[in-house]
Amino acid sequence: MRYEGAIYRPPSEARSLIIQLTIGCARNTCTFCSMFKDKKFRIRPLEDVIEDLETAREYYKNVKVRRVFLADGDALIVKTEDLLCIINKINELFPEVERISAYGAPADVLGKTVDELKQLRQAGLEMVYMGAESGDDEVLTRIKKGVTAEEIIKAGQKLKKSGIITSVTFISGLGGSERLNEHALNTAYVINKMNPEYVGFLTLMLESGTELYEQVRRGEFRLLELDDIITELKVLIENIDSPGTVFRSNHASNYVPLKGTFNEDRDEMLKDLREVMESGSYKPEKFRGL
Ligand code: SF4
């Protein structure tokens, strides 16, 4: 197996075999993101990926590979016929595999038909992680996400129609204090329209070298205070109406670890949030991470 540069994967893929279908991120414009800034985007040749899979099988000949994660930033940009070829190869080499998943940018999901997505699902692509970041168009423009809230909704609905499990990520604090309400309310709206299986709500942490970090340094963008972060989370939770969606804000970056299933756990989550506010038992800054 050959890996190029730093490899990123969702926390739930910690035990997965990771295979790079692409190198970097095709867009690479988001102002808060530092993940692939040092990589020039390209799609890897199919034969190189297949060679990596064969090497992995040899390496893990006595290990059952239950999960495979397709990296880097947006594996769904790869042509459907090539993706099918890779997924079929994974099934052939790792008959024990239980889950194949990938990152999928909203624009790449929109670039595929529902029929193509269904073919991918039937072949074995079980789950797609989609970074939406915000449901507010103004925030999406400011962070240079390159898609609108409506496009994110359409992408989520397409995945749902195809039967692919969707895990969507949003980021607390991206609207700053200026658009706190819009960020929370419009994010809830987008979630309600998509009704995804999973929602992850991370908290903004900035690394030096990113455009947003420089905006903060120059005083052009103000990071949220802790109280504002809690208010934003409260507004979001109060406005989500998405039965069955598993909600998690228990990432290393979050101050308040919350987890529950909508709509039945909404009151419980709000109660937990109130208790944390009253007791002030937030995760200390030094224990936060990306
Ligand atoms: S957040 Fe996602 S789409 Fe945006 S630059 Fe980073 S990897 Fe690319």
Short mmCIF file of C-alpha atoms and ligand atoms in Angstrom, two decimals:
data_model
loop_
_atom_site.label_atom_id
_atom_site.label_comp_id
_atom_site.label_asym_id
_atom_site.label_seq_id
_atom_site.Cartn_x
_atom_site.Cartn_y
_atom_site.Cartn_z
CA MET A 1 0.00 0.00 0.00
CA ARG A 2 1.27 3.42 -0.85
CA TYR A 3 0.04 6.52 0.94
CA GLU A 4 0.73 10.04 -0.18
CA GLY A 5 0.78 12.86 2.38
CA ALA A 6 -1.33 13.07 5.53
CA ILE A 7 -4.35 10.77 5.51
CA TYR A 8 -7.69 11.95 6.91
CA ARG A 9 -10.66 9.77 7.78
CA PRO A 10 -13.79 10.16 9.92
CA PRO A 11 -13.40 9.05 13.57
CA SER A 12 -15.70 6.07 12.94
CA GLU A 13 -13.28 4.75 10.30
CA ALA A 14 -10.40 4.42 12.77
CA ARG A 15 -10.19 0.66 12.24
CA SER A 16 -10.80 0.68 8.49
CA LEU A 17 -8.41 -0.19 5.72
CA ILE A 18 -7.86 3.14 3.99
CA ILE A 19 -7.27 3.23 0.26
CA GLN A 20 -6.53 6.47 -1.61
CA LEU A 21 -8.59 6.69 -4.80
CA THR A 22 -7.75 10.35 -5.15
CA ILE A 23 -4.98 12.52 -3.80
CA GLY A 24 -6.12 15.71 -2.10
CA CYS A 25 -9.35 17.63 -2.59
CA ALA A 26 -10.60 18.67 -6.02
CA ARG A 27 -11.82 22.02 -4.69
CA ASN A 28 -9.50 22.88 -1.85
CA THR A 29 -11.02 26.33 -1.42
CA CYS A 30 -12.73 26.18 2.00
CA THR A 31 -11.28 28.97 4.11
CA PHE A 32 -11.22 26.99 7.38
CA CYS A 33 -9.72 23.76 6.03
CA SER A 34 -6.06 22.86 6.09
CA MET A 35 -6.38 19.17 5.30
CA PHE A 36 -5.18 18.97 1.72
CA LYS A 37 -3.54 22.32 1.14
CA ASP A 38 -0.17 20.67 0.46
CA LYS A 39 -1.55 18.23 -2.12
CA LYS A 40 -2.19 18.81 -5.80
CA PHE A 41 -5.44 17.08 -6.64
CA ARG A 42 -5.43 14.07 -8.93
CA ILE A 43 -7.31 10.84 -9.46
CA ARG A 44 -5.01 7.87 -9.06
CA PRO A 45 -4.70 5.41 -11.95
CA LEU A 46 -7.04 2.45 -11.49
CA GLU A 47 -4.20 -0.06 -11.75
CA ASP A 48 -2.32 1.64 -8.88
CA VAL A 49 -5.37 1.42 -6.64
CA ILE A 50 -5.90 -2.24 -7.55
CA GLU A 51 -2.23 -2.93 -6.84
CA ASP A 52 -2.67 -1.33 -3.39
CA LEU A 53 -5.69 -3.53 -2.70
CA GLU A 54 -3.72 -6.64 -3.65
CA THR A 55 -0.82 -5.56 -1.43
CA ALA A 56 -3.25 -4.94 1.44
CA ARG A 57 -4.74 -8.43 1.05
CA GLU A 58 -1.25 -9.92 1.17
CA TYR A 59 -0.36 -7.79 4.21
CA TYR A 60 -3.59 -8.64 6.03
CA LYS A 61 -3.77 -12.26 4.94
CA ASN A 62 -4.47 -13.42 8.48
CA VAL A 63 -6.68 -10.49 9.43
CA LYS A 64 -10.34 -10.04 8.60
CA VAL A 65 -10.78 -6.66 6.92
CA ARG A 66 -14.31 -5.64 7.88
CA ARG A 67 -14.28 -2.02 6.75
CA VAL A 68 -12.72 -0.18 3.84
CA PHE A 69 -12.65 3.60 3.56
CA LEU A 70 -11.99 5.28 0.23
CA ALA A 71 -9.93 8.48 0.54
CA ASP A 72 -8.86 11.29 -0.02
CA GLY A 73 -11.22 14.27 0.14
CA ASP A 74 -13.84 13.31 -2.42
CA ALA A 75 -13.62 9.78 -3.79
CA LEU A 76 -17.04 10.19 -5.42
CA ILE A 77 -15.50 12.41 -8.07
CA VAL A 78 -14.16 9.21 -9.66
CA LYS A 79 -16.16 7.95 -12.66
CA THR A 80 -18.91 5.53 -11.64
CA GLU A 81 -17.57 2.67 -13.79
CA ASP A 82 -14.15 3.01 -12.15
CA LEU A 83 -15.69 3.18 -8.68
CA LEU A 84 -17.67 0.03 -9.46
CA CYS A 85 -14.50 -1.67 -10.63
CA ILE A 86 -12.73 -0.77 -7.34
CA ILE A 87 -15.68 -1.82 -5.17
CA ASN A 88 -15.97 -5.13 -7.03
CA LYS A 89 -12.25 -5.71 -6.54
CA ILE A 90 -12.61 -5.02 -2.81
CA ASN A 91 -15.44 -7.58 -2.61
CA GLU A 92 -13.38 -10.12 -4.55
CA LEU A 93 -10.21 -9.70 -2.46
CA PHE A 94 -11.94 -9.15 0.90
CA PRO A 95 -15.08 -11.30 0.90
CA GLU A 96 -15.34 -10.66 4.66
CA VAL A 97 -15.83 -6.89 4.16
CA GLU A 98 -18.93 -5.53 5.89
CA ARG A 99 -18.78 -1.85 5.03
CA ILE A 100 -17.27 0.25 2.27
CA SER A 101 -17.50 4.01 2.72
CA ALA A 102 -16.09 7.21 1.26
CA TYR A 103 -16.03 10.98 1.55
CA GLY A 104 -18.37 12.56 -0.99
CA ALA A 105 -18.55 16.27 -1.74
CA PRO A 106 -22.09 17.56 -2.46
CA ALA A 107 -21.09 18.57 -6.02
CA ASP A 108 -19.80 15.06 -6.76
CA VAL A 109 -22.99 13.46 -5.46
CA LEU A 110 -24.96 15.84 -7.71
CA GLY A 111 -22.72 14.79 -10.61
CA LYS A 112 -24.08 11.25 -10.39
CA THR A 113 -27.58 10.07 -11.26
CA VAL A 114 -29.72 8.29 -8.67
CA ASP A 115 -29.35 5.20 -10.84
CA GLU A 116 -25.54 5.42 -10.67
CA LEU A 117 -25.67 5.89 -6.90
CA LYS A 118 -27.98 2.87 -6.64
CA GLN A 119 -25.49 0.81 -8.65
CA LEU A 120 -22.74 1.88 -6.25
CA ARG A 121 -24.94 1.00 -3.27
CA GLN A 122 -25.76 -2.41 -4.73
CA ALA A 123 -22.07 -3.09 -5.38
CA GLY A 124 -21.31 -2.36 -1.72
CA LEU A 125 -20.83 1.38 -1.10
CA GLU A 126 -22.77 1.56 2.13
CA MET A 127 -21.99 4.97 3.49
CA VAL A 128 -20.95 8.43 2.31
CA TYR A 129 -19.58 11.16 4.58
CA MET A 130 -20.55 14.56 3.24
CA GLY A 131 -19.09 17.82 4.55
CA ALA A 132 -21.85 20.43 4.39
CA GLU A 133 -20.43 22.79 7.06
CA SER A 134 -23.47 25.12 7.11
CA GLY A 135 -27.02 25.40 5.84
CA ASP A 136 -26.71 29.17 5.48
CA ASP A 137 -25.93 30.44 1.98
CA GLU A 138 -24.14 33.53 3.26
CA VAL A 139 -21.84 31.41 5.42
CA LEU A 140 -21.29 28.95 2.57
CA THR A 141 -20.25 31.84 0.31
CA ARG A 142 -17.96 33.34 2.93
CA ILE A 143 -16.16 30.05 3.58
CA LYS A 144 -15.92 29.40 -0.20
CA LYS A 145 -17.62 26.03 0.04
CA GLY A 146 -18.63 26.22 -3.61
CA VAL A 147 -22.19 24.92 -3.15
CA THR A 148 -25.49 26.39 -2.00
CA ALA A 149 -27.73 25.08 0.76
CA GLU A 150 -30.23 23.96 -1.89
CA GLU A 151 -27.52 21.92 -3.64
CA ILE A 152 -26.53 20.31 -0.34
CA ILE A 153 -30.17 19.38 0.26
CA LYS A 154 -30.46 17.90 -3.25
CA ALA A 155 -27.26 15.87 -2.76
CA GLY A 156 -28.51 14.53 0.58
CA GLN A 157 -31.89 13.61 -0.89
CA LYS A 158 -30.21 11.85 -3.82
CA LEU A 159 -28.10 9.74 -1.47
CA LYS A 160 -31.19 8.88 0.54
CA LYS A 161 -33.10 7.84 -2.58
CA SER A 162 -30.25 5.57 -3.59
CA GLY A 163 -30.16 3.83 -0.20
CA ILE A 164 -26.65 5.01 0.68
CA ILE A 165 -26.35 5.84 4.38
CA THR A 166 -25.36 9.48 4.77
CA SER A 167 -23.33 11.11 7.50
CA VAL A 168 -23.32 14.89 7.16
CA THR A 169 -20.97 17.22 8.98
CA PHE A 170 -21.64 20.80 10.02
CA ILE A 171 -19.34 23.13 11.94
CA SER A 172 -20.35 25.25 14.90
CA GLY A 173 -19.05 28.80 14.89
CA LEU A 174 -18.61 29.16 11.12
CA GLY A 175 -21.04 32.08 11.03
CA GLY A 176 -19.23 33.92 13.78
CA SER A 177 -21.39 35.92 16.19
CA GLU A 178 -22.79 37.94 13.28
CA ARG A 179 -24.61 35.00 11.68
CA LEU A 180 -25.02 32.74 14.69
CA ASN A 181 -28.78 32.51 14.36
CA GLU A 182 -28.88 32.14 10.59
CA HIS A 183 -26.16 29.47 10.71
CA ALA A 184 -28.06 27.48 13.34
CA LEU A 185 -31.56 27.93 11.89
CA ASN A 186 -30.63 27.30 8.27
CA THR A 187 -28.50 24.31 9.23
CA ALA A 188 -31.52 22.85 11.04
CA TYR A 189 -33.60 23.53 7.89
CA VAL A 190 -31.10 21.68 5.66
CA ILE A 191 -30.97 18.74 8.07
CA ASN A 192 -34.78 18.57 8.17
CA LYS A 193 -34.97 18.53 4.37
CA MET A 194 -32.29 15.84 3.99
CA ASN A 195 -33.27 13.68 6.96
CA PRO A 196 -29.84 11.96 6.92
CA GLU A 197 -29.00 8.93 9.02
CA TYR A 198 -26.20 10.76 10.85
CA VAL A 199 -25.30 14.37 11.60
CA GLY A 200 -22.00 15.38 13.11
CA PHE A 201 -21.72 18.88 14.58
CA LEU A 202 -18.08 19.78 15.12
CA THR A 203 -16.77 22.99 16.66
CA LEU A 204 -14.56 25.30 14.65
CA MET A 205 -10.86 25.03 15.42
CA LEU A 206 -8.45 26.89 13.22
CA GLU A 207 -4.99 25.91 12.11
CA SER A 208 -2.46 28.50 11.09
CA GLY A 209 -2.05 28.90 7.37
CA THR A 210 -5.77 28.80 6.61
CA GLU A 211 -7.54 31.81 5.16
CA LEU A 212 -9.99 31.98 8.06
CA TYR A 213 -7.13 31.91 10.57
CA GLU A 214 -5.68 34.97 8.84
CA GLN A 215 -9.10 36.66 8.87
CA VAL A 216 -9.26 36.11 12.63
CA ARG A 217 -5.72 37.46 13.04
CA ARG A 218 -6.62 40.58 11.08
CA GLY A 219 -9.79 41.06 13.16
CA GLU A 220 -12.08 40.42 10.17
CA PHE A 221 -13.75 37.38 11.72
CA ARG A 222 -14.53 36.85 15.39
CA LEU A 223 -14.55 33.35 16.84
CA LEU A 224 -17.54 32.55 19.05
CA GLU A 225 -17.26 32.80 22.81
CA LEU A 226 -18.18 29.67 24.72
CA ASP A 227 -21.61 31.04 25.68
CA ASP A 228 -22.38 31.74 22.02
CA ILE A 229 -21.35 28.23 21.03
CA ILE A 230 -23.80 26.81 23.55
CA THR A 231 -26.56 29.18 22.37
CA GLU A 232 -25.94 28.15 18.77
CA LEU A 233 -26.11 24.46 19.68
CA LYS A 234 -29.35 25.06 21.61
CA VAL A 235 -30.99 26.89 18.67
CA LEU A 236 -29.91 24.12 16.32
CA ILE A 237 -31.24 21.29 18.48
CA GLU A 238 -34.51 23.10 19.16
CA ASN A 239 -35.14 23.46 15.43
CA ILE A 240 -34.20 20.04 14.12
CA ASP A 241 -37.18 17.97 13.09
CA SER A 242 -35.63 14.94 11.44
CA PRO A 243 -37.00 11.65 12.77
CA GLY A 244 -34.37 8.92 13.03
CA THR A 245 -31.32 11.15 12.54
CA VAL A 246 -28.53 10.24 14.93
CA PHE A 247 -26.96 13.48 16.13
CA ARG A 248 -23.45 13.69 17.53
CA SER A 249 -21.54 16.64 18.84
CA ASN A 250 -19.08 14.46 20.70
CA HIS A 251 -16.09 15.07 18.45
CA ALA A 252 -12.73 15.98 20.01
CA SER A 253 -13.35 19.60 18.96
CA ASN A 254 -16.65 19.96 20.88
CA TYR A 255 -16.91 21.65 24.28
CA VAL A 256 -20.08 19.77 25.19
CA PRO A 257 -20.36 16.12 24.22
CA LEU A 258 -23.93 15.40 23.15
CA LYS A 259 -25.40 12.38 21.42
CA GLY A 260 -28.95 11.33 20.67
CA THR A 261 -31.50 10.38 18.07
CA PHE A 262 -34.05 12.88 16.74
CA ASN A 263 -36.76 13.58 17.49
CA GLU A 264 -37.15 11.41 20.57
CA ASP A 265 -33.96 12.50 22.35
CA ARG A 266 -34.29 16.24 21.69
CA ASP A 267 -35.56 17.11 25.17
CA GLU A 268 -32.93 14.92 26.82
CA MET A 269 -30.16 16.63 24.82
CA LEU A 270 -31.49 20.07 25.72
CA LYS A 271 -31.60 19.00 29.35
CA ASP A 272 -27.97 17.81 29.17
CA LEU A 273 -27.03 21.12 27.57
CA ARG A 274 -28.79 23.08 30.32
CA GLU A 275 -26.98 21.07 32.99
CA VAL A 276 -23.61 21.75 31.39
CA MET A 277 -24.45 25.47 31.15
CA GLU A 278 -25.45 25.59 34.80
CA SER A 279 -22.49 23.61 36.09
CA GLY A 280 -19.98 25.11 33.67
CA SER A 281 -18.49 21.64 33.07
CA TYR A 282 -17.26 22.22 29.53
CA LYS A 283 -14.38 20.32 28.01
CA PRO A 284 -11.24 22.31 28.86
CA GLU A 285 -9.61 23.99 25.89
CA LYS A 286 -6.43 21.92 26.26
CA PHE A 287 -8.39 18.68 25.67
CA ARG A 288 -9.95 19.85 22.44
CA GLY A 289 -8.54 18.61 19.16
CA LEU A 290 -9.25 18.03 15.50
S1 SF4 B 1 -13.56 21.09 3.74
FE1 SF4 B 1 -13.70 19.38 2.31
S2 SF4 B 1 -14.23 20.34 0.31
FE2 SF4 B 1 -13.46 21.97 1.67
S3 SF4 B 1 -11.27 22.14 1.17
FE3 SF4 B 1 -11.47 20.75 2.95
S4 SF4 B 1 -11.57 18.70 2.07
FE4 SF4 B 1 -11.98 20.16 0.40
#
